[in-house]
PDB file of C-alpha atoms in Angstrom:
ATOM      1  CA  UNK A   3     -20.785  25.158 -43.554  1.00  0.00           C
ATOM      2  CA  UNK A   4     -23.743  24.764 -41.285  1.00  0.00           C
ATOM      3  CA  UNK A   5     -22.733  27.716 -39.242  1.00  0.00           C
ATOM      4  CA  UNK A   6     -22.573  29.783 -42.542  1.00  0.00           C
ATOM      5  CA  UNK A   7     -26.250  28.189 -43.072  1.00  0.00           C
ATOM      6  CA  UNK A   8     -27.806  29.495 -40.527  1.00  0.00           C
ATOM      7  CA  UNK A   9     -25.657  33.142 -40.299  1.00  0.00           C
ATOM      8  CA  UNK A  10     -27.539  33.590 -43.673  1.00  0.00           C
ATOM      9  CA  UNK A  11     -30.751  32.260 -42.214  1.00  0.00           C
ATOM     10  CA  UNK A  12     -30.577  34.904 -39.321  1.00  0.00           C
ATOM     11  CA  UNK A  13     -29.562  37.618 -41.683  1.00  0.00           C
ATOM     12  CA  UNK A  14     -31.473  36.882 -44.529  1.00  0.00           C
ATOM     13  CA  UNK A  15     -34.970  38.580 -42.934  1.00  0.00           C
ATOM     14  CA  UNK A  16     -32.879  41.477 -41.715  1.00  0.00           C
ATOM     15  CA  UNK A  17     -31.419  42.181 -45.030  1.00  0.00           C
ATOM     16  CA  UNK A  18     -34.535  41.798 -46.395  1.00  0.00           C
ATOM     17  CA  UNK A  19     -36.307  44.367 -43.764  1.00  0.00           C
ATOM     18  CA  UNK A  20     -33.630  46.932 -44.785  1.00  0.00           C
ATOM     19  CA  UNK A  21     -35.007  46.526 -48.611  1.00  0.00           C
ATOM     20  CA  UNK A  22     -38.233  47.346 -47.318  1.00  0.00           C
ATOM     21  CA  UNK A  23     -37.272  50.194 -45.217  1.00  0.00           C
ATOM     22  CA  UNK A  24     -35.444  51.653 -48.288  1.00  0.00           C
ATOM     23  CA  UNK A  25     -37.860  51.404 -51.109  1.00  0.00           C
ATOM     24  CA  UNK A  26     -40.482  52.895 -48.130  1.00  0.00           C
ATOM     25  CA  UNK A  27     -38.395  55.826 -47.423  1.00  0.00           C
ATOM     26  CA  UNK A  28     -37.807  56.478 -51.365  1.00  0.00           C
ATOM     27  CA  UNK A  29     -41.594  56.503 -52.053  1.00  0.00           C
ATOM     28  CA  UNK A  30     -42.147  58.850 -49.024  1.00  0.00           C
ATOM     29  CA  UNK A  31     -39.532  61.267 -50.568  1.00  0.00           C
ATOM     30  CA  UNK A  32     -41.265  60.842 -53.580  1.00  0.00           C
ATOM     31  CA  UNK A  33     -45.066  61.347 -52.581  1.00  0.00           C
ATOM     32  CA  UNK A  34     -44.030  65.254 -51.664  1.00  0.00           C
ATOM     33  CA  UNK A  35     -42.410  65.915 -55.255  1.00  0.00           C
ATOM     34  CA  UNK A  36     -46.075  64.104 -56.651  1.00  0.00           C
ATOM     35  CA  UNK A  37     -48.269  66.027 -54.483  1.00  0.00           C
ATOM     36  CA  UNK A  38     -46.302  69.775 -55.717  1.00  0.00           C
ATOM     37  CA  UNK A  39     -46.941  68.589 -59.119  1.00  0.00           C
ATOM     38  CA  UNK A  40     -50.640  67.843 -58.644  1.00  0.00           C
TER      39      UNK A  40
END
């Protein structure tokens, strides 16, 4: 159980990182569509 614990703990930041990196990457593919519109 405590081994679990801290797997989570040490991938929990990482998982979290990838989020980021997503929703970043969507809003750059997005700002391109935006800026034709404008």
């Amino acid at each position: 159980m405590i081994e679990m614990i801290t797997v989570i703990r040490k991938a929990w930041p990482t998982s979290r990182m990838l989020s980021i990196v997503r929703a970043l990457r969507r809003a750059m593919a997005l700002i391109p569509r935006v800026a034709d519109r404008v």
